Coordinates of C-alpha atoms and ligand atoms in Angstrom, one line a residue:
M1393 CA 22.4 -2.0 4.0
D1394 CA 25.2 -0.9 1.6
P1395 CA 25.8 2.9 2.2
L1396 CA 28.1 3.2 -0.9
P1397 CA 25.5 4.0 -3.6
F1398 CA 24.1 6.8 -1.2
R1399 CA 27.5 8.0 -0.4
N1400 CA 28.5 8.4 -3.7
R1401 CA 25.5 10.5 -4.7
R1402 CA 26.3 12.8 -1.6
L1403 CA 29.8 13.1 -3.1
R1404 CA 28.6 14.1 -6.6
L1405 CA 26.2 16.6 -5.1
L1406 CA 29.0 17.9 -2.8
D1407 CA 31.3 18.2 -5.9
H1408 CA 28.7 20.1 -7.8
M1409 CA 28.3 22.4 -4.8
A1410 CA 31.9 23.1 -4.5
A1411 CA 32.2 23.8 -8.4
A1412 CA 29.3 26.4 -8.2
G1413 CA 31.1 28.3 -5.2
G1414 CA 30.4 25.9 -2.1
G1415 CA 27.9 26.4 0.8
V1416 CA 25.8 24.3 2.8
A1417 CA 22.8 22.2 1.8
I1418 CA 19.8 21.3 4.0
I1419 CA 17.7 18.3 2.9
P1420 CA 15.0 17.3 5.4
T1421 CA 12.9 14.0 5.2
A1422 CA 9.3 13.9 4.9
P1423 CA 7.1 14.4 8.1
E1424 CA 4.9 11.5 9.6
R1425 CA 1.2 12.5 8.4
I1426 CA -1.9 11.7 10.7
R1427 CA -4.5 9.6 8.8
N1428 CA -7.1 9.9 11.7
R1429 CA -6.7 11.0 15.2
D1430 CA -3.4 9.0 16.6
T1431 CA -3.0 6.9 13.6
T1432 CA -0.5 8.0 11.0
Y1433 CA -0.2 6.9 7.3
P1434 CA 2.4 4.2 6.5
Y1435 CA 5.6 6.2 6.7
R1436 CA 7.5 7.0 3.5
A1437 CA 10.9 9.1 3.4
D1438 CA 11.0 12.1 1.1
S1439 CA 12.7 10.8 -2.3
Y1440 CA 15.5 13.3 -2.5
F1441 CA 16.5 12.5 1.3
H1442 CA 16.2 8.7 0.6
Y1443 CA 18.2 9.2 -2.6
L1444 CA 21.1 10.8 -0.6
T1445 CA 21.0 8.7 2.6
G1446 CA 18.8 5.4 2.5
F1447 CA 17.9 6.5 6.1
P1448 CA 14.4 5.3 6.7
E1449 CA 13.3 7.1 10.0
P1450 CA 11.0 10.3 10.1
E1451 CA 12.4 13.4 12.1
A1452 CA 15.7 13.4 10.2
V1453 CA 17.8 16.0 8.1
L1454 CA 20.9 15.9 6.2
A1455 CA 23.3 18.7 6.2
L1456 CA 26.1 18.8 3.5
I1457 CA 29.0 21.1 3.5
A1458 CA 31.1 21.7 0.5
G1459 CA 34.6 22.6 0.6
P1460 CA 38.1 21.2 0.9
S1461 CA 37.1 18.6 3.4
P1462 CA 33.3 18.2 2.6
Q1463 CA 31.2 16.9 5.4
A1464 CA 27.8 14.8 5.3
I1465 CA 26.2 15.2 8.8
L1466 CA 22.9 13.5 9.7
F1467 CA 20.5 14.7 12.4
C1468 CA 18.1 12.0 13.5
R1469 CA 16.0 10.8 16.6
E1470 CA 18.1 9.6 19.7
K1471 CA 17.7 5.9 20.8
D1472 CA 14.7 5.8 23.3
A1473 CA 14.3 2.3 25.1
E1474 CA 10.6 3.3 26.2
K1475 CA 9.5 4.4 22.6
E1476 CA 11.3 1.5 21.0
I1477 CA 9.2 -0.7 23.0
W1478 CA 6.1 0.6 21.6
D1479 CA 6.9 1.6 18.0
G1480 CA 10.2 -0.3 17.1
F1481 CA 13.7 0.2 16.6
R1482 CA 15.6 3.6 16.1
Y1483 CA 19.2 3.7 15.0
G1484 CA 20.2 6.6 17.1
P1485 CA 22.8 9.0 15.8
A1486 CA 26.0 6.8 16.6
A1487 CA 24.8 3.9 14.8
A1488 CA 23.4 5.9 12.1
R1489 CA 26.6 7.6 11.3
E1490 CA 28.4 4.2 11.4
I1491 CA 26.0 2.2 9.3
F1492 CA 25.0 4.9 6.8
A1493 CA 28.6 6.3 6.5
F1494 CA 28.0 9.9 7.6
D1495 CA 31.0 12.0 8.8
A1496 CA 29.1 12.9 11.7
A1497 CA 25.6 12.4 13.3
H1498 CA 23.8 14.3 16.0
S1499 CA 20.3 14.2 17.9
I1500 CA 17.5 16.0 15.7
A1501 CA 16.7 17.8 19.1
E1502 CA 20.0 19.7 18.6
F1503 CA 19.2 20.7 14.8
E1504 CA 17.5 24.0 15.6
A1505 CA 20.3 25.2 17.7
K1506 CA 23.0 24.1 15.5
L1507 CA 21.6 25.4 12.4
P1508 CA 22.8 29.0 12.6
D1509 CA 26.2 28.0 13.1
L1510 CA 25.9 25.5 10.0
L1511 CA 24.9 28.6 7.8
A1512 CA 27.1 31.1 9.2
D1513 CA 29.9 32.2 7.0
Q1514 CA 28.9 29.8 4.2
P1515 CA 28.8 31.5 0.6
A1516 CA 25.5 29.8 -0.3
L1517 CA 22.6 28.0 1.0
W1518 CA 21.2 24.9 -1.0
Y1519 CA 17.7 24.4 -0.2
S1520 CA 14.4 24.0 -1.9
L1521 CA 12.0 26.4 -0.7
G1522 CA 8.1 25.9 -0.7
H1523 CA 7.6 22.4 -0.4
D1524 CA 7.2 22.4 3.6
A1525 CA 6.1 25.7 5.3
D1526 CA 7.4 24.3 8.8
W1527 CA 10.8 23.7 7.2
D1528 CA 10.7 26.9 5.4
A1529 CA 10.1 28.9 8.6
R1530 CA 13.0 27.0 10.2
I1531 CA 15.3 28.0 7.6
V1532 CA 14.2 31.6 7.7
K1533 CA 14.5 31.8 11.5
A1534 CA 18.0 30.5 11.4
M1535 CA 19.1 32.7 8.6
N1536 CA 17.7 35.7 10.7
A1537 CA 19.5 34.4 13.7
V1538 CA 22.8 34.5 11.8
R1539 CA 22.2 37.9 10.4
A1540 CA 21.6 39.1 13.9
Q1541 CA 25.0 38.5 14.5
T1542 CA 26.6 40.7 12.0
R1543 CA 28.3 42.8 14.5
A1544 CA 29.9 39.8 16.0
G1545 CA 31.4 39.2 12.4
K1546 CA 29.2 36.5 11.2
R1547 CA 27.6 36.3 7.7
A1548 CA 24.6 34.7 6.5
P1549 CA 24.8 32.9 3.0
S1550 CA 24.1 35.5 0.4
V1551 CA 22.9 33.2 -2.3
T1552 CA 20.4 30.5 -2.3
H1553 CA 20.3 27.6 -4.9
D1554 CA 17.4 25.2 -5.3
V1555 CA 19.1 22.0 -4.4
R1556 CA 16.4 19.8 -5.8
A1557 CA 17.1 21.3 -9.3
V1558 CA 20.7 19.6 -9.0
L1559 CA 19.4 16.5 -7.6
D1560 CA 16.6 16.3 -10.4
A1561 CA 19.3 16.2 -12.9
M1562 CA 21.1 13.5 -11.1
R1563 CA 17.9 11.5 -10.5
L1564 CA 17.3 11.5 -14.3
V1565 CA 20.2 9.1 -15.0
K1566 CA 19.8 5.9 -13.0
D1567 CA 23.0 4.4 -11.3
D1568 CA 23.6 0.6 -11.1
H1569 CA 21.9 0.3 -7.7
E1570 CA 18.8 2.0 -8.9
I1571 CA 18.5 0.0 -12.0
T1572 CA 18.9 -3.3 -10.2
L1573 CA 16.1 -2.1 -8.0
M1574 CA 13.8 -0.9 -10.7
R1575 CA 14.3 -4.2 -12.9
R1576 CA 13.1 -6.1 -9.8
A1577 CA 10.1 -3.8 -9.0
A1578 CA 9.0 -4.3 -12.8
Q1579 CA 9.7 -8.1 -12.6
I1580 CA 7.3 -8.2 -9.5
A1581 CA 4.6 -6.0 -10.9
A1582 CA 4.8 -8.1 -14.1
S1583 CA 4.3 -11.4 -12.2
A1584 CA 1.4 -9.7 -10.4
H1585 CA -0.2 -8.8 -13.7
R1586 CA 0.1 -12.4 -15.0
R1587 CA -1.6 -13.5 -11.6
A1588 CA -4.4 -11.0 -12.1
M1589 CA -5.0 -12.5 -15.6
L1590 CA -5.5 -15.9 -13.9
A1591 CA -7.6 -14.6 -11.4
T1592 CA -10.0 -12.5 -13.7
A1593 CA -13.4 -13.9 -14.7
P1594 CA -17.0 -12.7 -15.2
G1595 CA -18.6 -12.0 -11.9
K1596 CA -15.7 -11.1 -9.9
Y1597 CA -15.3 -7.8 -8.4
E1598 CA -12.5 -5.1 -9.3
Y1599 CA -11.4 -5.2 -5.8
E1600 CA -10.9 -8.9 -5.9
I1601 CA -8.4 -8.5 -8.7
E1602 CA -6.8 -5.3 -6.9
A1603 CA -6.2 -7.8 -4.0
E1604 CA -4.1 -10.2 -6.1
F1605 CA -1.8 -7.1 -6.8
L1606 CA -1.5 -6.3 -3.1
H1607 CA -0.7 -10.0 -2.1
E1608 CA 1.8 -10.5 -4.8
F1609 CA 3.6 -6.9 -4.1
R1610 CA 3.9 -7.7 -0.3
R1611 CA 4.8 -11.4 -0.9
H1612 CA 7.9 -10.2 -2.6
G1613 CA 8.8 -7.7 -0.1
C1614 CA 7.7 -4.6 -1.8
Q1615 CA 6.6 -2.0 0.7
A1616 CA 3.6 -0.7 -0.9
P1617 CA 1.8 -0.1 -4.1
A1618 CA 3.7 2.6 -6.1
Y1619 CA 0.4 4.6 -6.6
P1620 CA -3.2 3.4 -5.9
P1621 CA -4.0 0.5 -8.3
I1622 CA -6.6 1.1 -11.0
V1623 CA -8.7 -1.9 -11.8
A1624 CA -11.2 -0.8 -14.3
G1625 CA -14.0 -3.1 -16.0
G1626 CA -15.8 -2.2 -19.1
A1627 CA -16.6 1.5 -19.3
N1628 CA -14.5 2.4 -16.2
A1629 CA -11.4 2.0 -18.2
C1630 CA -12.4 5.3 -20.0
I1631 CA -11.8 7.2 -16.6
L1632 CA -8.3 7.7 -16.6
H1633 CA -7.7 7.7 -12.8
Y1634 CA -10.6 5.4 -11.9
V1635 CA -9.6 3.9 -8.5
A1636 CA -12.9 3.1 -6.9
N1637 CA -12.4 -0.5 -8.0
N1638 CA -15.7 -1.5 -6.5
Q1639 CA -17.6 -2.9 -9.5
P1640 CA -18.4 -6.4 -10.7
L1641 CA -16.6 -7.5 -14.0
E1642 CA -18.8 -8.4 -16.8
D1643 CA -18.7 -11.0 -19.4
G1644 CA -17.7 -9.7 -22.9
K1645 CA -16.0 -6.8 -21.7
L1646 CA -12.3 -5.8 -21.3
I1647 CA -10.5 -4.9 -18.0
L1648 CA -8.0 -2.3 -17.6
I1649 CA -5.4 -2.6 -14.9
D1650 CA -2.6 0.2 -14.1
A1651 CA -0.7 -1.3 -11.3
G1652 CA 2.8 -1.2 -10.0
C1653 CA 4.9 -1.6 -6.9
E1654 CA 7.4 0.3 -4.9
L1655 CA 10.5 -1.7 -3.9
D1656 CA 12.9 0.0 -1.7
G1657 CA 11.8 3.4 -2.8
Y1658 CA 11.6 2.4 -6.5
A1659 CA 8.4 2.4 -8.6
S1660 CA 7.2 0.1 -11.3
D1661 CA 4.2 1.2 -13.3
I1662 CA 2.5 -1.2 -15.7
T1663 CA -0.9 -1.4 -17.4
R1664 CA -2.3 -4.2 -19.0
S1665 CA -5.9 -4.4 -20.7
F1666 CA -7.4 -7.9 -21.5
P1667 CA -10.7 -9.6 -21.7
V1668 CA -12.7 -10.6 -18.6
N1669 CA -13.6 -13.6 -20.2
G1670 CA -10.2 -14.6 -21.7
R1671 CA -11.1 -14.0 -25.3
F1672 CA -10.8 -10.6 -27.3
S1673 CA -14.0 -9.9 -29.6
G1674 CA -13.4 -8.6 -33.1
P1675 CA -13.9 -4.9 -32.3
Q1676 CA -11.9 -5.4 -29.0
A1677 CA -9.0 -7.0 -30.9
D1678 CA -9.0 -4.4 -33.5
L1679 CA -8.5 -1.4 -31.0
Y1680 CA -6.2 -3.5 -28.9
Q1681 CA -3.9 -4.3 -31.8
L1682 CA -3.8 -0.6 -32.7
V1683 CA -2.7 0.4 -29.2
L1684 CA -0.1 -2.4 -29.2
D1685 CA 1.2 -1.4 -32.6
A1686 CA 1.6 2.1 -31.4
Q1687 CA 3.5 1.1 -28.2
T1688 CA 5.7 -1.1 -30.3
A1689 CA 6.6 2.0 -32.6
A1690 CA 7.0 4.0 -29.4
I1691 CA 9.3 1.4 -27.8
A1692 CA 11.3 1.3 -30.9
A1693 CA 11.8 4.8 -30.7
V1694 CA 13.3 4.9 -27.4
K1695 CA 17.2 5.2 -27.8
P1696 CA 20.0 7.5 -26.8
G1697 CA 20.1 10.8 -28.6
V1698 CA 16.4 11.3 -29.6
G1699 CA 14.3 13.8 -27.6
F1700 CA 11.9 12.8 -25.0
L1701 CA 9.0 13.2 -27.2
A1702 CA 10.1 10.9 -30.0
P1703 CA 8.3 7.9 -28.6
H1704 CA 5.1 9.9 -28.3
E1705 CA 5.3 11.1 -31.8
A1706 CA 5.9 7.8 -33.1
A1707 CA 2.9 6.2 -31.1
L1708 CA 0.6 9.1 -32.3
R1709 CA 1.4 8.6 -36.0
V1710 CA 0.3 4.8 -35.6
L1711 CA -2.8 5.7 -33.4
V1712 CA -4.0 8.5 -35.4
Q1713 CA -3.9 6.4 -38.7
G1714 CA -5.3 3.4 -37.1
M1715 CA -8.3 5.8 -35.8
I1716 CA -8.8 6.9 -39.4
D1717 CA -8.8 3.5 -40.7
L1718 CA -11.3 2.4 -37.9
K1719 CA -13.6 5.2 -38.6
L1720 CA -13.2 6.8 -35.3
L1721 CA -11.7 10.0 -37.0
V1722 CA -12.2 11.6 -40.3
G1723 CA -9.5 13.6 -41.9
S1724 CA -5.8 13.4 -42.9
R1725 CA -3.2 11.7 -40.3
D1726 CA -1.1 15.0 -40.3
G1727 CA -4.0 17.3 -40.2
L1728 CA -5.7 15.5 -37.3
I1729 CA -2.2 15.5 -35.4
E1730 CA -1.8 19.1 -36.1
S1731 CA -5.4 20.0 -34.9
E1732 CA -5.2 17.5 -31.8
A1733 CA -8.7 16.2 -32.7
Y1734 CA -7.2 12.6 -31.6
K1735 CA -7.3 14.1 -28.1
R1736 CA -11.0 13.1 -27.9
F1737 CA -9.8 9.5 -27.7
Y1738 CA -6.1 9.8 -26.6
M1739 CA -5.8 12.6 -24.2
H1740 CA -2.4 11.8 -22.3
R1741 CA 1.2 11.8 -23.2
T1742 CA 2.8 8.4 -24.0
G1743 CA 5.1 8.5 -20.9
H1744 CA 6.8 10.0 -18.1
W1745 CA 10.2 9.6 -16.2
L1746 CA 10.1 6.6 -13.8
G1747 CA 12.1 6.2 -10.6
L1748 CA 11.9 6.9 -6.8
D1749 CA 8.7 8.7 -7.7
V1750 CA 6.1 7.1 -10.3
H1751 CA 6.1 10.3 -12.0
D1752 CA 9.6 10.9 -11.4
A1753 CA 12.0 14.0 -11.1
G1754 CA 13.6 15.5 -14.1
E1755 CA 13.1 18.2 -16.7
Y1756 CA 11.1 17.1 -19.8
R1757 CA 12.2 20.0 -21.7
Q1758 CA 14.3 23.3 -21.6
N1759 CA 12.6 26.0 -23.3
E1760 CA 11.7 24.7 -26.7
T1761 CA 14.0 21.6 -26.7
W1762 CA 12.8 18.5 -25.3
T1763 CA 15.4 16.5 -23.0
T1764 CA 17.7 14.2 -25.1
L1765 CA 17.3 10.5 -24.0
Q1766 CA 20.6 9.0 -22.8
A1767 CA 21.6 5.6 -21.4
G1768 CA 20.6 5.0 -17.8
M1769 CA 17.1 7.0 -18.0
T1770 CA 14.1 5.1 -17.2
L1771 CA 10.6 6.0 -18.5
T1772 CA 7.1 4.5 -19.2
V1773 CA 5.6 3.9 -22.7
E1774 CA 2.1 4.0 -22.5
P1775 CA -0.1 4.7 -25.3
G1776 CA -4.0 4.2 -24.9
L1777 CA -7.3 4.7 -26.5
Y1778 CA -10.3 5.6 -24.6
V1779 CA -13.6 5.5 -26.6
R1780 CA -16.7 6.9 -24.7
A1781 CA -20.2 6.1 -26.3
A1782 CA -21.5 8.7 -28.5
D1783 CA -23.7 9.1 -31.6
D1784 CA -20.8 9.7 -34.0
V1785 CA -18.7 6.7 -32.8
P1786 CA -19.0 3.1 -34.3
A1787 CA -21.2 1.4 -31.8
A1788 CA -18.9 -1.5 -31.6
F1789 CA -16.1 0.5 -29.8
H1790 CA -18.4 2.1 -27.5
D1791 CA -17.1 2.3 -23.8
I1792 CA -13.8 0.5 -24.5
G1793 CA -10.8 1.9 -22.7
I1794 CA -7.3 0.3 -23.5
R1795 CA -3.7 1.4 -22.4
I1796 CA -0.6 -0.8 -22.6
E1797 CA 2.3 0.5 -20.3
D1798 CA 5.8 -0.7 -19.8
D1799 CA 8.7 0.6 -18.1
V1800 CA 11.6 1.0 -20.2
L1801 CA 15.4 1.7 -19.5
V1802 CA 17.5 3.4 -22.1
T1803 CA 20.6 1.6 -22.9
A1804 CA 23.6 2.3 -25.0
H1805 CA 22.1 1.3 -28.3
G1806 CA 18.3 1.3 -27.7
C1807 CA 16.3 0.0 -24.6
E1808 CA 15.5 -2.6 -22.4
V1809 CA 11.7 -3.2 -21.5
L1810 CA 12.1 -3.9 -17.7
S1811 CA 8.3 -5.0 -17.5
C1812 CA 8.4 -7.4 -20.5
D1813 CA 7.4 -10.5 -18.2
A1814 CA 3.8 -9.2 -18.4
P1815 CA 2.0 -10.8 -21.6
K1816 CA 0.8 -8.3 -24.0
T1817 CA 0.1 -9.8 -27.4
I1818 CA -3.4 -10.9 -28.1
A1819 CA -2.0 -14.5 -28.3
A1820 CA -0.1 -14.4 -25.2
I1821 CA -2.8 -13.0 -23.1
E1822 CA -5.4 -15.4 -24.5
A1823 CA -2.8 -18.3 -23.8
E1824 CA -2.1 -16.9 -20.4
M1825 CA -5.8 -16.7 -19.4
K1826 CA -6.6 -20.3 -20.6
R1827 CA -4.1 -21.6 -18.2
Ligands
LIG356 N1 0.1 4.8 -13.0 C1 0.2 6.4 -13.3 C2 0.6 6.5 -14.7 O1 0.6 5.6 -15.6 O2 1.2 7.6 -15.2
MN357 MN1 2.5 5.7 -16.1
MN358 MN1 0.4 3.6 -14.9

């Protein structure tokens, strides 16, 4: 455990708070959630809390006090010999303070009693309301406890700032520690996609291919998939969030797989579409090459200084012209883009921020202006085409769904495709599947 990247982020947030007048920030981690009766879902820390602490246990909260001598204080579970026999290791406040480089650490059992004192006489509270009703109630109760001491000379913070808004802006530009993890998460997911190509064959079930991903992710130390994998044979690929993954794969059809892993909190998000039998048919190749050309154009548009929408617009121009050429759409390219008639076959955007969350934190636009890409930002580039059967659609394209999705890091002069190890040209896919 290297606490420095986390400590540096805390110091940056504290600097920001100090520059904005100071105050105290309260950042709780996620609660454990019941799956059924006494069994919980696998625990995952809150992304903001993880970003600032790296501390993996539930029942923890970070308090940051800005000012001339900034303080980072952790509240966490006590050591408990009996509970550790049943449920495993706990750091306890003393070891947590040492290992994670906090200025102080206390038992979470003391948090409610200490919170009014933390808030008292601070100019501002930095907290994000509305995400957890229990936490909101705790904060309100503590604020009222301070207000009740007005006659004793105590003052409650008169201003509340949304601390997540500051953290969203920080999280948008990844530091070296994050980029290293994201590169690795993308490599692992890319190797899982290669493995899936080798495992796919007519007659297998979608879940058998999903199992290849779960195996490959865990084998490399990933804690979990970053989201439920989509393994969609044939027409299922036209269901954007298909996760049933329970159908047999048919000879002559395509399979679309959208699967990425989470490594130490960071997501990869990769989609590949390829033939179940290892050979693209003519119409499949036509549509596939069109999506690939659109993706190539979109990736070429990823560079510092352009707006977030630039890759989407580049993909759209290629896709819409291609759909006209393949007789999926009738009209002029610009007219079809203007009228959004293409949305019948391409109904999502070409990407999103990627990081601790698969759809990561960060503004996409401020009023009418799209966020400007800068080095260190990470996003997906994922054009697709989803052609449902219909009388006015050429029969050769019926029920074909294709998406090609890569994870991209904006660099000083362009971008780096983090997921480039997953084959995606027609020749590369067919060669991989022949192995
Ligand atoms: N896998 C979710 C997405 O591609 O956005
Ligand atoms: Mn995505
Ligand atoms: Mn995806």
